[in-house]
Amino acid sequence: MRAVPAKSPSTPEEANLAVLLRAVELYEGVPRLLPRASALEDAGRKLASRRAAEAVPHLDAALNLYTQAGAERDAARVHRRLRAVGAPRRRTSSRRLAAAWPELTASEVAVVRLVAQGLTNGRTAEHLGISPHTVSSHLRHAFTKLDITSRVELARLAAEREHAQ
């Protein structure tokens, strides 16, 4: 995803783009989805103003990360940006995931999926770019809605629901 300008920036706009592209590089491999998605979106938005074709991979990657994190509003915004630059329409998986968990909000689904994979609250928080307290709150609400009391029950339920899809 390296669309770094070939020469050193000669205008402030090119310098800004170089900084945004550097941020994307620095976030590669970082497990926090939302900051990484945001950096990709910012770079894609800047690229779209001058080189639409180069913007698409950045915006597409941001869309995937926002969808994975359950950030539906952010995903919808990036989806609109992709359409604006002429990228082909595609469906995201958030609707399919929501269908497996109709009683939960998108944020609760994102937390539930990670916890069901065995992540701790701290690791889930780090992965989604939210606080451990927020993860705990989403889990409490999800446990109540799903009428379960343990992570073991959650993992079993997640396996049943997501494999039924």
GROMACS .gro file of N, CA and C in nm:
model
  495
    1MET      N    1   0.083  -0.117   0.000
    1MET     CA    2   0.000   0.000   0.000
    1MET      C    3   0.088   0.124   0.000
    2ARG      N    4   0.200   0.119  -0.055
    2ARG     CA    5   0.293   0.231  -0.053
    2ARG      C    6   0.277   0.315  -0.178
    3ALA      N    7   0.207   0.425  -0.163
    3ALA     CA    8   0.189   0.519  -0.272
    3ALA      C    9   0.266   0.645  -0.240
    4VAL      N   10   0.386   0.628  -0.186
    4VAL     CA   11   0.468   0.741  -0.145
    4VAL      C   12   0.516   0.816  -0.268
    5PRO      N   13   0.507   0.948  -0.266
    5PRO     CA   14   0.554   1.026  -0.381
    5PRO      C   15   0.700   0.992  -0.413
    6ALA      N   16   0.732   0.988  -0.544
    6ALA     CA   17   0.864   0.948  -0.590
    6ALA      C   18   0.971   1.050  -0.551
    7LYS      N   19   0.938   1.177  -0.547
    7LYS     CA   20   1.036   1.280  -0.511
    7LYS      C   21   0.996   1.343  -0.378
    8SER      N   22   1.085   1.423  -0.325
    8SER     CA   23   1.051   1.489  -0.200
    8SER      C   24   0.939   1.590  -0.226
    9PRO      N   25   0.851   1.609  -0.129
    9PRO     CA   26   0.735   1.696  -0.148
    9PRO      C   27   0.778   1.840  -0.179
   10SER      N   28   0.715   1.898  -0.281
   10SER     CA   29   0.748   2.034  -0.319
   10SER      C   30   0.641   2.134  -0.279
   11THR      N   31   0.523   2.084  -0.245
   11THR     CA   32   0.415   2.173  -0.202
   11THR      C   33   0.366   2.128  -0.063
   12PRO      N   34   0.299   2.216   0.007
   12PRO     CA   35   0.244   2.177   0.138
   12PRO      C   36   0.145   2.060   0.126
   13GLU      N   37   0.068   2.058   0.019
   13GLU     CA   38  -0.029   1.948  -0.001
   13GLU      C   39   0.043   1.814  -0.018
   14GLU      N   40   0.152   1.814  -0.094
   14GLU     CA   41   0.231   1.691  -0.111
   14GLU      C   42   0.295   1.650   0.021
   15ALA      N   43   0.338   1.747   0.099
   15ALA     CA   44   0.398   1.717   0.230
   15ALA      C   45   0.293   1.655   0.322
   16ASN      N   46   0.172   1.710   0.321
   16ASN     CA   47   0.064   1.654   0.402
   16ASN      C   48   0.034   1.511   0.361
   17LEU      N   49   0.030   1.484   0.231
   17LEU     CA   50   0.006   1.349   0.181
   17LEU      C   51   0.118   1.255   0.227
   18ALA      N   52   0.241   1.301   0.220
   18ALA     CA   53   0.355   1.218   0.263
   18ALA      C   54   0.342   1.182   0.411
   19VAL      N   55   0.297   1.276   0.493
   19VAL     CA   56   0.279   1.249   0.636
   19VAL      C   57   0.169   1.145   0.657
   20LEU      N   58   0.058   1.160   0.585
   20LEU     CA   59  -0.051   1.064   0.599
   20LEU      C   60  -0.010   0.924   0.554
   21LEU      N   61   0.065   0.916   0.446
   21LEU     CA   62   0.112   0.786   0.399
   21LEU      C   63   0.211   0.724   0.497
   22ARG      N   64   0.291   0.807   0.561
   22ARG     CA   65   0.384   0.758   0.663
   22ARG      C   66   0.307   0.703   0.783
   23ALA      N   67   0.197   0.771   0.818
   23ALA     CA   68   0.113   0.722   0.930
   23ALA      C   69   0.057   0.585   0.897
   24VAL      N   70   0.015   0.565   0.772
   24VAL     CA   71  -0.036   0.434   0.730
   24VAL      C   72   0.073   0.328   0.749
   25GLU      N   73   0.195   0.360   0.707
   25GLU     CA   74   0.306   0.265   0.722
   25GLU      C   75   0.331   0.234   0.870
   26LEU      N   76   0.326   0.336   0.955
   26LEU     CA   77   0.354   0.315   1.097
   26LEU      C   78   0.247   0.230   1.165
   27TYR      N   79   0.123   0.238   1.116
   27TYR     CA   80   0.014   0.160   1.175
   27TYR      C   81   0.008   0.017   1.121
   28GLU      N   82   0.085  -0.016   1.016
   28GLU     CA   83   0.084  -0.154   0.966
   28GLU      C   84   0.130  -0.247   1.077
   29GLY      N   85   0.056  -0.353   1.096
   29GLY     CA   86   0.091  -0.450   1.198
   29GLY      C   87   0.045  -0.414   1.338
   30VAL      N   88  -0.010  -0.295   1.357
   30VAL     CA   89  -0.063  -0.255   1.488
   30VAL      C   90  -0.200  -0.320   1.504
   31PRO      N   91  -0.225  -0.387   1.615
   31PRO     CA   92  -0.352  -0.459   1.630
   31PRO      C   93  -0.474  -0.371   1.654
   32ARG      N   94  -0.456  -0.243   1.679
   32ARG     CA   95  -0.570  -0.154   1.705
   32ARG      C   96  -0.636  -0.119   1.572
   33LEU      N   97  -0.757  -0.169   1.552
   33LEU     CA   98  -0.826  -0.155   1.424
   33LEU      C   99  -0.867  -0.012   1.391
   34LEU      N  100  -0.926   0.057   1.486
   34LEU     CA  101  -0.982   0.188   1.455
   34LEU      C  102  -0.876   0.293   1.421
   35PRO      N  103  -0.768   0.305   1.497
   35PRO     CA  104  -0.666   0.403   1.455
   35PRO      C  105  -0.604   0.369   1.319
   36ARG      N  106  -0.584   0.240   1.294
   36ARG     CA  107  -0.529   0.198   1.165
   36ARG      C  108  -0.626   0.233   1.052
   37ALA      N  109  -0.753   0.205   1.072
   37ALA     CA  110  -0.855   0.236   0.971
   37ALA      C  111  -0.862   0.386   0.947
   38SER      N  112  -0.853   0.463   1.053
   38SER     CA  113  -0.859   0.609   1.042
   38SER      C  114  -0.741   0.662   0.960
   39ALA      N  115  -0.622   0.610   0.984
   39ALA     CA  116  -0.505   0.653   0.907
   39ALA      C  117  -0.522   0.619   0.759
   40LEU      N  118  -0.573   0.500   0.731
   40LEU     CA  119  -0.597   0.460   0.593
   40LEU      C  120  -0.702   0.549   0.526
   41GLU      N  121  -0.808   0.579   0.601
   41GLU     CA  122  -0.914   0.665   0.546
   41GLU      C  123  -0.860   0.805   0.517
   42ASP      N  124  -0.783   0.861   0.609
   42ASP     CA  125  -0.727   0.995   0.589
   42ASP      C  126  -0.638   1.000   0.464
   43ALA      N  127  -0.553   0.899   0.450
   43ALA     CA  128  -0.466   0.894   0.333
   43ALA      C  129  -0.548   0.876   0.205
   44GLY      N  130  -0.647   0.789   0.212
   44GLY     CA  131  -0.733   0.766   0.096
   44GLY      C  132  -0.810   0.890   0.056
   45ARG      N  133  -0.858   0.963   0.155
   45ARG     CA  134  -0.932   1.087   0.126
   45ARG      C  135  -0.841   1.189   0.058
   46LYS      N  136  -0.719   1.202   0.106
   46LYS     CA  137  -0.624   1.297   0.047
   46LYS      C  138  -0.587   1.253  -0.095
   47LEU      N  139  -0.563   1.124  -0.113
   47LEU     CA  140  -0.530   1.073  -0.246
   47LEU      C  141  -0.646   1.091  -0.344
   48ALA      N  142  -0.768   1.076  -0.297
   48ALA     CA  143  -0.885   1.084  -0.384
   48ALA      C  144  -0.897   1.220  -0.451
   49SER      N  145  -0.848   1.322  -0.386
   49SER     CA  146  -0.858   1.456  -0.444
   49SER      C  147  -0.768   1.474  -0.566
   50ARG      N  148  -0.666   1.388  -0.580
   50ARG     CA  149  -0.572   1.403  -0.692
   50ARG      C  150  -0.553   1.276  -0.775
   51ARG      N  151  -0.552   1.161  -0.708
   51ARG     CA  152  -0.526   1.034  -0.778
   51ARG      C  153  -0.624   0.930  -0.729
   52ALA      N  154  -0.743   0.931  -0.783
   52ALA     CA  155  -0.852   0.845  -0.734
   52ALA      C  156  -0.814   0.697  -0.734
   53ALA      N  157  -0.747   0.652  -0.837
   53ALA     CA  158  -0.712   0.510  -0.846
   53ALA      C  159  -0.623   0.466  -0.731
   54GLU      N  160  -0.535   0.554  -0.685
   54GLU     CA  161  -0.447   0.521  -0.573
   54GLU      C  162  -0.520   0.527  -0.440
   55ALA      N  163  -0.632   0.597  -0.436
   55ALA     CA  164  -0.709   0.610  -0.312
   55ALA      C  165  -0.785   0.482  -0.280
   56VAL      N  166  -0.827   0.408  -0.382
   56VAL     CA  167  -0.916   0.293  -0.363
   56VAL      C  168  -0.857   0.188  -0.268
   57PRO      N  169  -0.732   0.144  -0.283
   57PRO     CA  170  -0.681   0.042  -0.190
   57PRO      C  171  -0.680   0.089  -0.044
   58HIS      N  172  -0.650   0.216  -0.022
   58HIS     CA  173  -0.649   0.269   0.114
   58HIS      C  174  -0.790   0.272   0.172
   59LEU      N  175  -0.883   0.323   0.093
   59LEU     CA  176  -1.021   0.330   0.140
   59LEU      C  177  -1.081   0.191   0.158
   60ASP      N  178  -1.047   0.100   0.069
   60ASP     CA  179  -1.097  -0.036   0.080
   60ASP      C  180  -1.046  -0.105   0.206
   61ALA      N  181  -0.918  -0.086   0.236
   61ALA     CA  182  -0.862  -0.143   0.358
   61ALA      C  183  -0.926  -0.081   0.482
   62ALA      N  184  -0.951   0.050   0.478
   62ALA     CA  185  -1.018   0.117   0.590
   62ALA      C  186  -1.159   0.060   0.608
   63LEU      N  187  -1.230   0.039   0.498
   63LEU     CA  188  -1.365  -0.018   0.505
   63LEU      C  189  -1.362  -0.155   0.571
   64ASN      N  190  -1.267  -0.238   0.532
   64ASN     CA  191  -1.256  -0.372   0.591
   64ASN      C  192  -1.231  -0.365   0.741
   65LEU      N  193  -1.143  -0.276   0.783
   65LEU     CA  194  -1.112  -0.264   0.926
   65LEU      C  195  -1.229  -0.208   1.005
   66TYR      N  196  -1.295  -0.106   0.952
   66TYR     CA  197  -1.413  -0.051   1.021
   66TYR      C  198  -1.521  -0.158   1.033
   67THR      N  199  -1.541  -0.235   0.928
   67THR     CA  200  -1.642  -0.341   0.930
   67THR      C  201  -1.606  -0.446   1.035
   68GLN      N  202  -1.479  -0.486   1.036
   68GLN     CA  203  -1.433  -0.585   1.133
   68GLN      C  204  -1.452  -0.536   1.276
   69ALA      N  205  -1.434  -0.406   1.297
   69ALA     CA  206  -1.447  -0.349   1.431
   69ALA      C  207  -1.593  -0.321   1.469
   70GLY      N  208  -1.683  -0.338   1.374
   70GLY     CA  209  -1.824  -0.310   1.401
   70GLY      C  210  -1.857  -0.162   1.400
   71ALA      N  211  -1.771  -0.081   1.341
   71ALA     CA  212  -1.791   0.064   1.333
   71ALA      C  213  -1.873   0.095   1.207
   72GLU      N  214  -2.002   0.074   1.217
   72GLU     CA  215  -2.088   0.083   1.099
   72GLU      C  216  -2.096   0.222   1.039
   73ARG      N  217  -2.102   0.325   1.120
   73ARG     CA  218  -2.108   0.461   1.065
   73ARG      C  219  -1.981   0.495   0.989
   74ASP      N  220  -1.867   0.457   1.045
   74ASP     CA  221  -1.740   0.482   0.977
   74ASP      C  222  -1.733   0.402   0.848
   75ALA      N  223  -1.777   0.277   0.853
   75ALA     CA  224  -1.777   0.193   0.733
   75ALA      C  225  -1.868   0.253   0.626
   76ALA      N  226  -1.983   0.303   0.665
   76ALA     CA  227  -2.076   0.363   0.568
   76ALA      C  228  -2.014   0.488   0.505
   77ARG      N  229  -1.946   0.568   0.585
   77ARG     CA  230  -1.881   0.689   0.533
   77ARG      C  231  -1.774   0.652   0.429
   78VAL      N  232  -1.692   0.552   0.461
   78VAL     CA  233  -1.587   0.511   0.368
   78VAL      C  234  -1.649   0.448   0.244
   79HIS      N  235  -1.756   0.374   0.262
   79HIS     CA  236  -1.826   0.314   0.147
   79HIS      C  237  -1.873   0.425   0.051
   80ARG      N  238  -1.925   0.535   0.106
   80ARG     CA  239  -1.967   0.649   0.022
   80ARG      C  240  -1.848   0.710  -0.048
   81ARG      N  241  -1.735   0.720   0.020
   81ARG     CA  242  -1.613   0.775  -0.043
   81ARG      C  243  -1.567   0.686  -0.158
   82LEU      N  244  -1.576   0.555  -0.138
   82LEU     CA  245  -1.537   0.463  -0.245
   82LEU      C  246  -1.627   0.480  -0.367
   83ARG      N  247  -1.755   0.492  -0.343
   83ARG     CA  248  -1.848   0.514  -0.456
   83ARG      C  249  -1.817   0.646  -0.525
   84ALA      N  250  -1.781   0.749  -0.448
   84ALA     CA  251  -1.753   0.881  -0.505
   84ALA      C  252  -1.630   0.878  -0.597
   85VAL      N  253  -1.534   0.790  -0.568
   85VAL     CA  254  -1.416   0.782  -0.655
   85VAL      C  255  -1.434   0.678  -0.766
   86GLY      N  256  -1.555   0.620  -0.774
   86GLY     CA  257  -1.585   0.528  -0.883
   86GLY      C  258  -1.547   0.384  -0.859
   87ALA      N  259  -1.520   0.347  -0.735
   87ALA     CA  260  -1.487   0.207  -0.705
   87ALA      C  261  -1.612   0.122  -0.720
   88PRO      N  262  -1.597  -0.002  -0.766
   88PRO     CA  263  -1.715  -0.088  -0.780
   88PRO      C  264  -1.780  -0.114  -0.645
   89ARG      N  265  -1.911  -0.129  -0.648
   89ARG     CA  266  -1.985  -0.156  -0.525
   89ARG      C  267  -1.954  -0.296  -0.476
   90ARG      N  268  -1.949  -0.309  -0.347
   90ARG     CA  269  -1.932  -0.442  -0.287
   90ARG      C  270  -2.005  -0.446  -0.156
   91ARG      N  271  -2.039  -0.563  -0.117
   91ARG     CA  272  -2.108  -0.581   0.011
   91ARG      C  273  -2.005  -0.606   0.120
   92THR      N  274  -2.033  -0.552   0.236
   92THR     CA  275  -1.947  -0.579   0.350
   92THR      C  276  -2.010  -0.690   0.433
   93SER      N  277  -1.932  -0.748   0.518
   93SER     CA  278  -1.979  -0.863   0.594
   93SER      C  279  -2.055  -0.825   0.720
   94SER      N  280  -2.067  -0.696   0.752
   94SER     CA  281  -2.132  -0.659   0.878
   94SER      C  282  -2.278  -0.702   0.882
   95ARG      N  283  -2.347  -0.700   0.769
   95ARG     CA  284  -2.486  -0.743   0.767
   95ARG      C  285  -2.497  -0.892   0.798
   96ARG      N  286  -2.404  -0.971   0.743
   96ARG     CA  287  -2.406  -1.115   0.769
   96ARG      C  288  -2.378  -1.141   0.917
   97LEU      N  289  -2.283  -1.068   0.973
   97LEU     CA  290  -2.251  -1.086   1.115
   97LEU      C  291  -2.367  -1.041   1.202
   98ALA      N  292  -2.431  -0.932   1.165
   98ALA     CA  293  -2.546  -0.884   1.241
   98ALA      C  294  -2.660  -0.985   1.236
   99ALA      N  295  -2.674  -1.055   1.124
   99ALA     CA  296  -2.781  -1.155   1.112
   99ALA      C  297  -2.758  -1.270   1.210
  100ALA      N  298  -2.632  -1.301   1.240
  100ALA     CA  299  -2.601  -1.408   1.334
  100ALA      C  300  -2.629  -1.364   1.478
  101TRP      N  301  -2.633  -1.235   1.501
  101TRP     CA  302  -2.652  -1.180   1.635
  101TRP      C  303  -2.759  -1.070   1.632
  102PRO      N  304  -2.882  -1.101   1.597
  102PRO     CA  305  -2.983  -0.995   1.578
  102PRO      C  306  -3.017  -0.916   1.704
  103GLU      N  307  -2.993  -0.974   1.821
  103GLU     CA  308  -3.029  -0.905   1.944
  103GLU      C  309  -2.921  -0.809   1.992
  104LEU      N  310  -2.804  -0.808   1.927
  104LEU     CA  311  -2.691  -0.727   1.972
  104LEU      C  312  -2.668  -0.608   1.880
  105THR      N  313  -2.608  -0.502   1.936
  105THR     CA  314  -2.566  -0.388   1.855
  105THR      C  315  -2.438  -0.426   1.780
  106ALA      N  316  -2.401  -0.346   1.681
  106ALA     CA  317  -2.279  -0.374   1.604
  106ALA      C  318  -2.156  -0.373   1.694
  107SER      N  319  -2.151  -0.281   1.789
  107SER     CA  320  -2.037  -0.276   1.881
  107SER      C  321  -2.031  -0.399   1.970
  108GLU      N  322  -2.146  -0.443   2.017
  108GLU     CA  323  -2.150  -0.564   2.099
  108GLU      C  324  -2.106  -0.685   2.018
  109VAL      N  325  -2.146  -0.692   1.891
  109VAL     CA  326  -2.106  -0.803   1.804
  109VAL      C  327  -1.954  -0.805   1.789
  110ALA      N  328  -1.894  -0.689   1.766
  110ALA     CA  329  -1.748  -0.682   1.750
  110ALA      C  330  -1.678  -0.734   1.876
  111VAL      N  331  -1.725  -0.694   1.992
  111VAL     CA  332  -1.665  -0.738   2.119
  111VAL      C  333  -1.688  -0.888   2.139
  112VAL      N  334  -1.811  -0.933   2.119
  112VAL     CA  335  -1.848  -1.073   2.140
  112VAL      C  336  -1.763  -1.165   2.051
  113ARG      N  337  -1.745  -1.128   1.926
  113ARG     CA  338  -1.668  -1.212   1.835
  113ARG      C  339  -1.523  -1.229   1.882
  114LEU      N  340  -1.462  -1.121   1.929
  114LEU     CA  341  -1.324  -1.131   1.975
  114LEU      C  342  -1.312  -1.207   2.107
  115VAL      N  343  -1.403  -1.181   2.199
  115VAL     CA  344  -1.399  -1.251   2.328
  115VAL      C  345  -1.426  -1.400   2.306
  116ALA      N  346  -1.517  -1.433   2.214
  116ALA     CA  347  -1.547  -1.573   2.186
  116ALA      C  348  -1.425  -1.645   2.126
  117GLN      N  349  -1.333  -1.570   2.068
  117GLN     CA  350  -1.210  -1.629   2.014
  117GLN      C  351  -1.104  -1.647   2.123
  118GLY      N  352  -1.137  -1.600   2.245
  118GLY     CA  353  -1.046  -1.621   2.357
  118GLY      C  354  -0.968  -1.498   2.400
  119LEU      N  355  -0.992  -1.382   2.340
  119LEU     CA  356  -0.920  -1.262   2.380
  119LEU      C  357  -0.970  -1.213   2.516
  120THR      N  358  -0.880  -1.158   2.593
  120THR     CA  359  -0.916  -1.096   2.721
  120THR      C  360  -0.983  -0.961   2.693
  121ASN      N  361  -1.042  -0.903   2.796
  121ASN     CA  362  -1.100  -0.770   2.779
  121ASN      C  363  -0.994  -0.668   2.736
  122GLY      N  364  -0.877  -0.677   2.796
  122GLY     CA  365  -0.769  -0.585   2.761
  122GLY      C  366  -0.726  -0.599   2.616
  123ARG      N  367  -0.707  -0.722   2.572
  123ARG     CA  368  -0.665  -0.745   2.432
  123ARG      C  369  -0.777  -0.704   2.335
  124THR      N  370  -0.902  -0.730   2.373
  124THR     CA  371  -1.015  -0.689   2.289
  124THR      C  372  -1.019  -0.537   2.278
  125ALA      N  373  -1.000  -0.470   2.390
  125ALA     CA  374  -0.999  -0.324   2.391
  125ALA      C  375  -0.887  -0.270   2.302
  126GLU      N  376  -0.770  -0.329   2.314
  126GLU     CA  377  -0.657  -0.287   2.233
  126GLU      C  378  -0.684  -0.309   2.084
  127HIS      N  379  -0.741  -0.423   2.053
  127HIS     CA  380  -0.771  -0.460   1.914
  127HIS      C  381  -0.871  -0.364   1.851
  128LEU      N  382  -0.973  -0.323   1.928
  128LEU     CA  383  -1.078  -0.236   1.875
  128LEU      C  384  -1.051  -0.088   1.895
  129GLY      N  385  -0.951  -0.057   1.976
  129GLY     CA  386  -0.920   0.084   2.002
  129GLY      C  387  -1.020   0.149   2.095
  130ILE      N  388  -1.071   0.071   2.190
  130ILE     CA  389  -1.165   0.123   2.291
  130ILE      C  390  -1.109   0.089   2.429
  131SER      N  391  -1.175   0.134   2.533
  131SER     CA  392  -1.124   0.108   2.668
  131SER      C  393  -1.171  -0.030   2.718
  132PRO      N  394  -1.096  -0.090   2.810
  132PRO     CA  395  -1.139  -0.216   2.870
  132PRO      C  396  -1.275  -0.202   2.941
  133HIS      N  397  -1.300  -0.085   2.997
  133HIS     CA  398  -1.430  -0.061   3.062
  133HIS      C  399  -1.543  -0.070   2.959
  134THR      N  400  -1.522  -0.016   2.841
  134THR     CA  401  -1.623  -0.023   2.735
  134THR      C  402  -1.644  -0.168   2.692
  135VAL      N  403  -1.537  -0.244   2.681
  135VAL     CA  404  -1.549  -0.386   2.647
  135VAL      C  405  -1.634  -0.457   2.752
  136SER      N  406  -1.603  -0.431   2.879
  136SER     CA  407  -1.678  -0.493   2.989
  136SER      C  408  -1.826  -0.456   2.982
  137SER      N  409  -1.855  -0.331   2.952
  137SER     CA  410  -1.994  -0.286   2.941
  137SER      C  411  -2.066  -0.358   2.827
  138HIS      N  412  -2.000  -0.367   2.710
  138HIS     CA  413  -2.061  -0.438   2.597
  138HIS      C  414  -2.085  -0.585   2.631
  139LEU      N  415  -1.990  -0.646   2.701
  139LEU     CA  416  -2.006  -0.787   2.739
  139LEU      C  417  -2.123  -0.806   2.836
  140ARG      N  418  -2.133  -0.719   2.935
  140ARG     CA  419  -2.245  -0.729   3.030
  140ARG      C  420  -2.379  -0.720   2.957
  141HIS      N  421  -2.390  -0.624   2.867
  141HIS     CA  422  -2.514  -0.609   2.791
  141HIS      C  423  -2.540  -0.732   2.704
  142ALA      N  424  -2.436  -0.781   2.637
  142ALA     CA  425  -2.451  -0.898   2.550
  142ALA      C  426  -2.490  -1.022   2.631
  143PHE      N  427  -2.425  -1.043   2.745
  143PHE     CA  428  -2.458  -1.159   2.829
  143PHE      C  429  -2.605  -1.154   2.872
  144THR      N  430  -2.651  -1.034   2.909
  144THR     CA  431  -2.791  -1.019   2.950
  144THR      C  432  -2.885  -1.050   2.834
  145LYS      N  433  -2.857  -0.991   2.718
  145LYS     CA  434  -2.942  -1.011   2.600
  145LYS      C  435  -2.943  -1.156   2.554
  146LEU      N  436  -2.829  -1.223   2.568
  146LEU     CA  437  -2.816  -1.362   2.521
  146LEU      C  438  -2.855  -1.463   2.629
  147ASP      N  439  -2.883  -1.415   2.749
  147ASP     CA  440  -2.919  -1.498   2.863
  147ASP      C  441  -2.811  -1.603   2.893
  148ILE      N  442  -2.687  -1.556   2.898
  148ILE     CA  443  -2.574  -1.643   2.932
  148ILE      C  444  -2.497  -1.579   3.047
  149THR      N  445  -2.409  -1.658   3.109
  149THR     CA  446  -2.337  -1.607   3.225
  149THR      C  447  -2.186  -1.629   3.219
  150SER      N  448  -2.135  -1.690   3.111
  150SER     CA  449  -1.991  -1.715   3.108
  150SER      C  450  -1.935  -1.703   2.967
  151ARG      N  451  -1.805  -1.687   2.962
  151ARG     CA  452  -1.735  -1.681   2.833
  151ARG      C  453  -1.740  -1.816   2.762
  152VAL      N  454  -1.745  -1.923   2.838
  152VAL     CA  455  -1.755  -2.057   2.779
  152VAL      C  456  -1.888  -2.069   2.704
  153GLU      N  457  -1.995  -2.024   2.766
  153GLU     CA  458  -2.125  -2.026   2.699
  153GLU      C  459  -2.123  -1.937   2.575
  154LEU      N  460  -2.056  -1.823   2.586
  154LEU     CA  461  -2.046  -1.731   2.473
  154LEU      C  462  -1.971  -1.797   2.357
  155ALA      N  463  -1.861  -1.863   2.386
  155ALA     CA  464  -1.783  -1.930   2.281
  155ALA      C  465  -1.865  -2.039   2.213
  156ARG      N  466  -1.939  -2.116   2.293
  156ARG     CA  467  -2.024  -2.221   2.236
  156ARG      C  468  -2.132  -2.162   2.146
  157LEU      N  469  -2.197  -2.057   2.195
  157LEU     CA  470  -2.302  -1.991   2.119
  157LEU      C  471  -2.247  -1.928   1.991
  158ALA      N  472  -2.131  -1.868   2.000
  158ALA     CA  473  -2.069  -1.807   1.882
  158ALA      C  474  -2.038  -1.912   1.777
  159ALA      N  475  -1.984  -2.025   1.820
  159ALA     CA  476  -1.955  -2.134   1.725
  159ALA      C  477  -2.082  -2.181   1.656
  160GLU      N  478  -2.188  -2.199   1.732
  160GLU     CA  479  -2.315  -2.243   1.674
  160GLU      C  480  -2.370  -2.142   1.573
  161ARG      N  481  -2.374  -2.017   1.613
  161ARG     CA  482  -2.436  -1.915   1.529
  161ARG      C  483  -2.354  -1.882   1.404
  162GLU      N  484  -2.225  -1.870   1.419
  162GLU     CA  485  -2.144  -1.828   1.305
  162GLU      C  486  -2.118  -1.941   1.209
  163HIS      N  487  -2.124  -2.065   1.256
  163HIS     CA  488  -2.108  -2.177   1.164
  163HIS      C  489  -2.239  -2.210   1.095
  164ALA      N  490  -2.350  -2.167   1.152
  164ALA     CA  491  -2.480  -2.188   1.089
  164ALA      C  492  -2.499  -2.095   0.970
  165GLN      N  493  -2.420  -1.988   0.964
  165GLN     CA  494  -2.433  -1.891   0.855
  165GLN      C  495  -2.391  -1.951   0.726
   0.00000   0.00000   0.00000
